Amino acid sequence: ETGVTQSPTHLIKTRGQQVTLRCSSQSGHNTVSWYQQALGQGPQFIFQYYREEENGRGNFPPRFSGLQFPNYSSELNVNALELDDSALYLCASSLMPDSNQPQHFGDGTRLSIL
Amino acid sequence: TQLLEQSPQFLSIQEGENLTVYCNSSSVFSSLQWYRQEPGEGPVLLVTVVTGGEVKKLKRLTFQFGDARKDSSLHITAAQPGDTGLYLCAGGPGNTPLVFGKGTRLSVIA
């Protein structure tokens, strides 16, 4: 069974640039959730995708957008990067979209904005 | 918005000591999950508690879900350096994505 993989592992960007982060879900999982984890904090929910449709969104501006593909892999896109976007971005997959399902996390992408 | 408050925020103890960390909310959760996260890695699920009053044990870790399903605790017996990490609780009403607490950062000193 292949776990959740994220790429790249690290990324450095400057303010105003755009970034795309990628996530491959665990085999058999049709739901992907994205989280932002600032240093010393717990993960903050960005949005969730279920069967290629957005299925819930946290308190993040529209410049955070995403996609889910037919194979259930997913992308997180962030436009007009700001310094506060520096964080660990975590992707998690699950069997179903409800909060009772355990989340299987990747090891994240560490994004640094200069 | 449902919030999960975890306490303490930081905990540093000697190897062999016992400890308890707490996860509290004013909202009722259909279930609560506990995760441990080590530096450079994503969180890893430890346990899910579903029934009010439920107690689950995982080796030296004991998890309890409050009777009203608004709070949970994690007790570690005879802590070891390998227990060091960020302990996160997470929950939701069932039809929404998970909400995470800010975590308790545990350091066990040999």
mmCIF file of N, CA, C and O in Angstrom, chain B residues 9-83:
data_model
loop_
_atom_site.group_PDB
_atom_site.id
_atom_site.type_symbol
_atom_site.label_atom_id
_atom_site.label_comp_id
_atom_site.label_asym_id
_atom_site.label_seq_id
_atom_site.Cartn_x
_atom_site.Cartn_y
_atom_site.Cartn_z
ATOM 1 N N GLN B 9 0.608 23.731 26.592
ATOM 2 C CA GLN B 9 1.159 23.965 25.270
ATOM 3 C C GLN B 9 2.529 23.301 25.140
ATOM 4 O O GLN B 9 2.871 22.772 24.086
ATOM 5 N N PHE B 10 3.308 23.363 26.214
ATOM 6 C CA PHE B 10 4.637 22.754 26.244
ATOM 7 C C PHE B 10 4.767 21.921 27.519
ATOM 8 O O PHE B 10 4.221 22.285 28.556
ATOM 9 N N LEU B 11 5.521 20.828 27.429
ATOM 10 C CA LEU B 11 5.742 19.981 28.588
ATOM 11 C C LEU B 11 7.117 19.338 28.446
ATOM 12 O O LEU B 11 7.400 18.701 27.423
ATOM 13 N N SER B 12 7.934 19.517 29.485
ATOM 14 C CA SER B 12 9.261 18.911 29.483
ATOM 15 C C SER B 12 9.399 18.091 30.757
ATOM 16 O O SER B 12 9.257 18.625 31.863
ATOM 17 N N ILE B 13 9.627 16.793 30.595
ATOM 18 C CA ILE B 13 9.680 15.914 31.758
ATOM 19 C C ILE B 13 10.873 14.974 31.652
ATOM 20 O O ILE B 13 11.482 14.814 30.585
ATOM 21 N N GLN B 14 11.175 14.336 32.785
ATOM 22 C CA GLN B 14 12.253 13.355 32.831
ATOM 23 C C GLN B 14 11.722 11.982 32.414
ATOM 24 O O GLN B 14 10.547 11.659 32.633
ATOM 25 N N GLU B 15 12.590 11.202 31.847
ATOM 26 C CA GLU B 15 12.249 9.816 31.485
ATOM 27 C C GLU B 15 11.717 9.096 32.722
ATOM 28 O O GLU B 15 12.262 9.233 33.819
ATOM 29 N N GLY B 16 10.635 8.344 32.529
ATOM 30 C CA GLY B 16 10.057 7.575 33.624
ATOM 31 C C GLY B 16 8.879 8.250 34.306
ATOM 32 O O GLY B 16 8.120 7.594 35.033
ATOM 33 N N GLU B 17 8.710 9.547 34.099
ATOM 34 C CA GLU B 17 7.588 10.267 34.710
ATOM 35 C C GLU B 17 6.296 9.987 33.939
ATOM 36 O O GLU B 17 6.310 9.569 32.787
ATOM 37 N N ASN B 18 5.185 10.253 34.616
ATOM 38 C CA ASN B 18 3.863 10.151 33.999
ATOM 39 C C ASN B 18 3.383 11.553 33.622
ATOM 40 O O ASN B 18 3.803 12.551 34.234
ATOM 41 N N LEU B 19 2.504 11.641 32.646
ATOM 42 C CA LEU B 19 1.972 12.932 32.252
ATOM 43 C C LEU B 19 0.580 12.769 31.642
ATOM 44 O O LEU B 19 0.226 11.692 31.156
ATOM 45 N N THR B 20 -0.163 13.872 31.697
ATOM 46 C CA THR B 20 -1.476 13.910 31.058
ATOM 47 C C THR B 20 -1.603 15.206 30.263
ATOM 48 O O THR B 20 -1.234 16.266 30.765
ATOM 49 N N VAL B 21 -2.092 15.103 29.058
ATOM 50 C CA VAL B 21 -2.385 16.283 28.249
ATOM 51 C C VAL B 21 -3.873 16.286 27.930
ATOM 52 O O VAL B 21 -4.509 15.235 27.892
ATOM 53 N N TYR B 22 -4.399 17.491 27.718
ATOM 54 C CA TYR B 22 -5.843 17.655 27.628
ATOM 55 C C TYR B 22 -6.252 18.331 26.324
ATOM 56 O O TYR B 22 -5.508 19.137 25.753
ATOM 57 N N CYS B 23 -7.466 17.996 25.911
ATOM 58 C CA CYS B 23 -8.047 18.565 24.698
ATOM 59 C C CYS B 23 -9.495 18.910 25.037
ATOM 60 O O CYS B 23 -10.277 18.013 25.392
ATOM 61 N N ASN B 24 -9.847 20.196 24.978
ATOM 62 C CA ASN B 24 -11.163 20.635 25.417
ATOM 63 C C ASN B 24 -11.874 21.482 24.373
ATOM 64 O O ASN B 24 -11.234 22.224 23.628
ATOM 65 N N SER B 25 -13.192 21.396 24.377
ATOM 66 C CA SER B 25 -13.992 22.196 23.457
ATOM 67 C C SER B 25 -15.334 22.506 24.103
ATOM 68 O O SER B 25 -15.773 21.793 25.005
ATOM 69 N N SER B 26 -15.982 23.554 23.637
ATOM 70 C CA SER B 26 -17.337 23.854 24.087
ATOM 71 C C SER B 26 -18.366 23.151 23.202
ATOM 72 O O SER B 26 -19.561 23.182 23.481
ATOM 73 N N SER B 27 -17.891 22.520 22.136
ATOM 74 C CA SER B 27 -18.771 21.849 21.181
ATOM 75 C C SER B 27 -18.708 20.340 21.362
ATOM 76 O O SER B 27 -17.724 19.801 21.862
ATOM 77 N N VAL B 28 -19.760 19.691 20.934
ATOM 78 C CA VAL B 28 -19.805 18.228 20.954
ATOM 79 C C VAL B 28 -19.207 17.696 19.659
ATOM 80 O O VAL B 28 -19.507 18.194 18.577
ATOM 81 N N PHE B 29 -18.362 16.687 19.790
ATOM 82 C CA PHE B 29 -17.749 16.068 18.626
ATOM 83 C C PHE B 29 -18.275 14.638 18.462
ATOM 84 O O PHE B 29 -18.471 13.930 19.439
ATOM 85 N N SER B 30 -18.456 14.234 17.230
ATOM 86 C CA SER B 30 -18.878 12.860 16.990
ATOM 87 C C SER B 30 -17.723 11.895 17.248
ATOM 88 O O SER B 30 -17.947 10.725 17.559
ATOM 89 N N SER B 31 -16.511 12.367 17.125
ATOM 90 C CA SER B 31 -15.339 11.568 17.455
ATOM 91 C C SER B 31 -14.150 12.503 17.645
ATOM 92 O O SER B 31 -14.197 13.659 17.219
ATOM 93 N N LEU B 32 -13.131 12.000 18.299
ATOM 94 C CA LEU B 32 -11.885 12.763 18.446
ATOM 95 C C LEU B 32 -10.730 11.856 18.049
ATOM 96 O O LEU B 32 -10.727 10.661 18.368
ATOM 97 N N GLN B 33 -9.784 12.445 17.367
ATOM 98 C CA GLN B 33 -8.596 11.700 16.960
ATOM 99 C C GLN B 33 -7.374 12.321 17.615
ATOM 100 O O GLN B 33 -7.312 13.536 17.797
ATOM 101 N N TRP B 34 -6.434 11.482 17.967
ATOM 102 C CA TRP B 34 -5.145 11.942 18.493
ATOM 103 C C TRP B 34 -4.049 11.553 17.507
ATOM 104 O O TRP B 34 -4.009 10.411 17.028
ATOM 105 N N TYR B 35 -3.173 12.525 17.246
ATOM 106 C CA TYR B 35 -2.043 12.319 16.347
ATOM 107 C C TYR B 35 -0.749 12.697 17.060
ATOM 108 O O TYR B 35 -0.748 13.530 17.966
ATOM 109 N N ARG B 36 0.354 12.091 16.613
ATOM 110 C CA ARG B 36 1.677 12.534 17.039
ATOM 111 C C ARG B 36 2.466 12.946 15.799
ATOM 112 O O ARG B 36 2.448 12.238 14.783
ATOM 113 N N GLN B 37 3.133 14.076 15.934
ATOM 114 C CA GLN B 37 3.923 14.586 14.821
ATOM 115 C C GLN B 37 5.364 14.792 15.282
ATOM 116 O O GLN B 37 5.609 15.462 16.286
ATOM 117 N N GLU B 38 6.293 14.221 14.527
ATOM 118 C CA GLU B 38 7.705 14.403 14.822
ATOM 119 C C GLU B 38 8.282 15.398 13.822
ATOM 120 O O GLU B 38 7.729 15.606 12.739
ATOM 121 N N PRO B 39 9.387 16.040 14.185
ATOM 122 C CA PRO B 39 9.964 17.081 13.309
ATOM 123 C C PRO B 39 10.222 16.553 11.904
ATOM 124 O O PRO B 39 10.753 15.460 11.707
ATOM 125 N N GLY B 40 9.812 17.352 10.907
ATOM 126 C CA GLY B 40 10.052 16.983 9.513
ATOM 127 C C GLY B 40 9.097 15.954 8.958
ATOM 128 O O GLY B 40 9.272 15.496 7.816
ATOM 129 N N GLU B 41 8.102 15.582 9.735
ATOM 130 C CA GLU B 41 7.145 14.570 9.275
ATOM 131 C C GLU B 41 5.714 15.060 9.439
ATOM 132 O O GLU B 41 5.446 16.018 10.162
ATOM 133 N N GLY B 42 4.797 14.368 8.751
ATOM 134 C CA GLY B 42 3.395 14.664 8.939
ATOM 135 C C GLY B 42 2.856 13.975 10.177
ATOM 136 O O GLY B 42 3.466 13.058 10.712
ATOM 137 N N PRO B 43 1.692 14.429 10.669
ATOM 138 C CA PRO B 43 1.079 13.771 11.831
ATOM 139 C C PRO B 43 0.718 12.323 11.523
ATOM 140 O O PRO B 43 0.328 11.996 10.405
ATOM 141 N N VAL B 44 0.836 11.486 12.543
ATOM 142 C CA VAL B 44 0.489 10.076 12.417
ATOM 143 C C VAL B 44 -0.610 9.770 13.420
ATOM 144 O O VAL B 44 -0.486 10.107 14.603
ATOM 145 N N LEU B 45 -1.678 9.144 12.947
ATOM 146 C CA LEU B 45 -2.809 8.836 13.812
ATOM 147 C C LEU B 45 -2.418 7.832 14.896
ATOM 148 O O LEU B 45 -1.822 6.790 14.618
ATOM 149 N N LEU B 46 -2.781 8.165 16.149
ATOM 150 C CA LEU B 46 -2.574 7.243 17.261
ATOM 151 C C LEU B 46 -3.859 6.472 17.565
ATOM 152 O O LEU B 46 -3.835 5.252 17.711
ATOM 153 N N VAL B 47 -4.970 7.199 17.679
ATOM 154 C CA VAL B 47 -6.219 6.558 18.076
ATOM 155 C C VAL B 47 -7.399 7.448 17.709
ATOM 156 O O VAL B 47 -7.243 8.662 17.562
ATOM 157 N N THR B 48 -8.556 6.836 17.553
ATOM 158 C CA THR B 48 -9.823 7.552 17.399
ATOM 159 C C THR B 48 -10.751 7.095 18.520
ATOM 160 O O THR B 48 -10.905 5.889 18.751
ATOM 161 N N VAL B 49 -11.336 8.049 19.241
ATOM 162 C CA VAL B 49 -12.341 7.722 20.251
ATOM 163 C C VAL B 49 -13.690 8.223 19.772
ATOM 164 O O VAL B 49 -13.780 9.326 19.224
ATOM 165 N N VAL B 50 -14.706 7.408 19.971
ATOM 166 C CA VAL B 50 -16.008 7.690 19.367
ATOM 167 C C VAL B 50 -17.126 7.796 20.403
ATOM 168 O O VAL B 50 -17.995 8.665 20.306
ATOM 169 N N THR B 51 -17.104 6.928 21.394
ATOM 170 C CA THR B 51 -18.205 6.853 22.374
ATOM 171 C C THR B 51 -17.865 7.645 23.619
ATOM 172 O O THR B 51 -16.745 7.559 24.140
ATOM 173 N N GLY B 52 -18.832 8.434 24.123
ATOM 174 C CA GLY B 52 -18.627 9.173 25.359
ATOM 175 C C GLY B 52 -18.208 8.249 26.488
ATOM 176 O O GLY B 52 -18.818 7.206 26.683
ATOM 177 N N GLY B 53 -17.134 8.635 27.225
ATOM 178 C CA GLY B 53 -16.626 7.799 28.308
ATOM 179 C C GLY B 53 -15.662 6.713 27.868
ATOM 180 O O GLY B 53 -15.103 6.001 28.707
ATOM 181 N N GLU B 54 -15.453 6.603 26.583
ATOM 182 C CA GLU B 54 -14.591 5.538 26.055
ATOM 183 C C GLU B 54 -13.145 5.714 26.502
ATOM 184 O O GLU B 54 -12.643 6.826 26.566
ATOM 185 N N VAL B 55 -12.505 4.588 26.820
ATOM 186 C CA VAL B 55 -11.086 4.565 27.166
ATOM 187 C C VAL B 55 -10.389 3.590 26.221
ATOM 188 O O VAL B 55 -10.847 2.463 26.041
ATOM 189 N N LYS B 56 -9.310 4.062 25.608
ATOM 190 C CA LYS B 56 -8.517 3.181 24.746
ATOM 191 C C LYS B 56 -7.069 3.217 25.193
ATOM 192 O O LYS B 56 -6.561 4.278 25.575
ATOM 193 N N LYS B 57 -6.437 2.045 25.117
ATOM 194 C CA LYS B 57 -5.037 1.965 25.513
ATOM 195 C C LYS B 57 -4.182 1.532 24.335
ATOM 196 O O LYS B 57 -4.554 0.647 23.562
ATOM 197 N N LEU B 58 -3.022 2.181 24.230
ATOM 198 C CA LEU B 58 -2.049 1.866 23.196
ATOM 199 C C LEU B 58 -0.707 1.794 23.900
ATOM 200 O O LEU B 58 -0.036 2.793 24.101
ATOM 201 N N LYS B 59 -0.340 0.589 24.351
ATOM 202 C CA LYS B 59 0.881 0.360 25.143
ATOM 203 C C LYS B 59 0.849 1.270 26.372
ATOM 204 O O LYS B 59 -0.019 1.128 27.233
ATOM 205 N N ARG B 60 1.752 2.217 26.495
ATOM 206 C CA ARG B 60 1.805 3.080 27.681
ATOM 207 C C ARG B 60 0.916 4.320 27.554
ATOM 208 O O ARG B 60 0.911 5.170 28.450
ATOM 209 N N LEU B 61 0.184 4.427 26.471
ATOM 210 C CA LEU B 61 -0.685 5.589 26.254
ATOM 211 C C LEU B 61 -2.141 5.207 26.521
ATOM 212 O O LEU B 61 -2.614 4.183 26.027
ATOM 213 N N THR B 62 -2.830 6.038 27.313
ATOM 214 C CA THR B 62 -4.242 5.818 27.601
ATOM 215 C C THR B 62 -5.019 7.046 27.162
ATOM 216 O O THR B 62 -4.710 8.166 27.574
ATOM 217 N N PHE B 63 -6.020 6.835 26.332
ATOM 218 C CA PHE B 63 -6.840 7.908 25.786
ATOM 219 C C PHE B 63 -8.238 7.788 26.370
ATOM 220 O O PHE B 63 -8.789 6.692 26.469
ATOM 221 N N GLN B 64 -8.812 8.936 26.743
ATOM 222 C CA GLN B 64 -10.177 8.926 27.263
ATOM 223 C C GLN B 64 -10.994 9.997 26.561
ATOM 224 O O GLN B 64 -10.515 11.116 26.337
ATOM 225 N N PHE B 65 -12.222 9.670 26.227
ATOM 226 C CA PHE B 65 -13.173 10.611 25.645
ATOM 227 C C PHE B 65 -14.158 10.970 26.730
ATOM 228 O O PHE B 65 -14.698 10.098 27.413
ATOM 229 N N GLY B 66 -14.411 12.260 26.926
ATOM 230 C CA GLY B 66 -15.322 12.681 27.973
ATOM 231 C C GLY B 66 -16.745 12.183 27.750
ATOM 232 O O GLY B 66 -17.156 11.944 26.615
ATOM 233 N N ASP B 67 -17.481 12.067 28.850
ATOM 234 C CA ASP B 67 -18.851 11.557 28.767
ATOM 235 C C ASP B 67 -19.714 12.384 27.818
ATOM 236 O O ASP B 67 -20.564 11.842 27.100
ATOM 237 N N ALA B 68 -19.507 13.695 27.832
ATOM 238 C CA ALA B 68 -20.310 14.588 26.985
ATOM 239 C C ALA B 68 -19.715 14.751 25.584
ATOM 240 O O ALA B 68 -20.242 15.518 24.770
ATOM 241 N N ARG B 69 -18.622 14.065 25.310
ATOM 242 C CA ARG B 69 -17.944 14.123 23.994
ATOM 243 C C ARG B 69 -17.509 15.539 23.639
ATOM 244 O O ARG B 69 -17.525 15.955 22.476
ATOM 245 N N LYS B 70 -17.079 16.302 24.665
ATOM 246 C CA LYS B 70 -16.549 17.639 24.420
ATOM 247 C C LYS B 70 -15.071 17.725 24.769
ATOM 248 O O LYS B 70 -14.436 18.749 24.508
ATOM 249 N N ASP B 71 -14.524 16.700 25.383
ATOM 250 C CA ASP B 71 -13.133 16.776 25.804
ATOM 251 C C ASP B 71 -12.504 15.390 25.780
ATOM 252 O O ASP B 71 -13.192 14.369 25.764
ATOM 253 N N SER B 72 -11.174 15.403 25.796
ATOM 254 C CA SER B 72 -10.435 14.142 25.775
ATOM 255 C C SER B 72 -9.103 14.350 26.484
ATOM 256 O O SER B 72 -8.614 15.481 26.611
ATOM 257 N N SER B 73 -8.535 13.251 26.953
ATOM 258 C CA SER B 73 -7.225 13.323 27.590
ATOM 259 C C SER B 73 -6.348 12.191 27.091
ATOM 260 O O SER B 73 -6.840 11.142 26.656
ATOM 261 N N LEU B 74 -5.059 12.452 27.166
ATOM 262 C CA LEU B 74 -4.046 11.455 26.817
ATOM 263 C C LEU B 74 -3.092 11.347 27.989
ATOM 264 O O LEU B 74 -2.501 12.346 28.406
ATOM 265 N N HIS B 75 -2.994 10.157 28.555
ATOM 266 C CA HIS B 75 -2.095 9.917 29.682
ATOM 267 C C HIS B 75 -0.972 8.996 29.220
ATOM 268 O O HIS B 75 -1.235 7.962 28.596
ATOM 269 N N ILE B 76 0.254 9.393 29.514
ATOM 270 C CA ILE B 76 1.412 8.555 29.183
ATOM 271 C C ILE B 76 2.066 8.103 30.481
ATOM 272 O O ILE B 76 2.391 8.929 31.356
ATOM 273 N N THR B 77 2.242 6.814 30.603
ATOM 274 C CA THR B 77 2.887 6.225 31.788
ATOM 275 C C THR B 77 4.345 5.962 31.481
ATOM 276 O O THR B 77 4.687 5.454 30.412
ATOM 277 N N ALA B 78 5.197 6.305 32.439
ATOM 278 C CA ALA B 78 6.643 6.026 32.318
ATOM 279 C C ALA B 78 7.165 6.506 30.963
ATOM 280 O O ALA B 78 7.639 5.698 30.142
ATOM 281 N N ALA B 79 7.097 7.812 30.753
ATOM 282 C CA ALA B 79 7.480 8.393 29.466
ATOM 283 C C ALA B 79 8.922 8.049 29.098
ATOM 284 O O ALA B 79 9.806 7.947 29.966
ATOM 285 N N GLN B 80 9.133 7.894 27.793
ATOM 286 C CA GLN B 80 10.452 7.580 27.257
ATOM 287 C C GLN B 80 10.849 8.635 26.231
ATOM 288 O O GLN B 80 9.980 9.299 25.653
ATOM 289 N N PRO B 81 12.137 8.806 25.980
ATOM 290 C CA PRO B 81 12.556 9.806 24.979
ATOM 291 C C PRO B 81 11.875 9.631 23.625
ATOM 292 O O PRO B 81 11.628 10.613 22.923
ATOM 293 N N GLY B 82 11.531 8.420 23.270
ATOM 294 C CA GLY B 82 10.840 8.165 22.009
ATOM 295 C C GLY B 82 9.432 8.715 21.960
ATOM 296 O O GLY B 82 8.815 8.785 20.889
ATOM 297 N N ASP B 83 8.896 9.142 23.108
ATOM 298 C CA ASP B 83 7.562 9.755 23.152
ATOM 299 C C ASP B 83 7.607 11.231 22.784
ATOM 300 O O ASP B 83 6.555 11.874 22.620
#
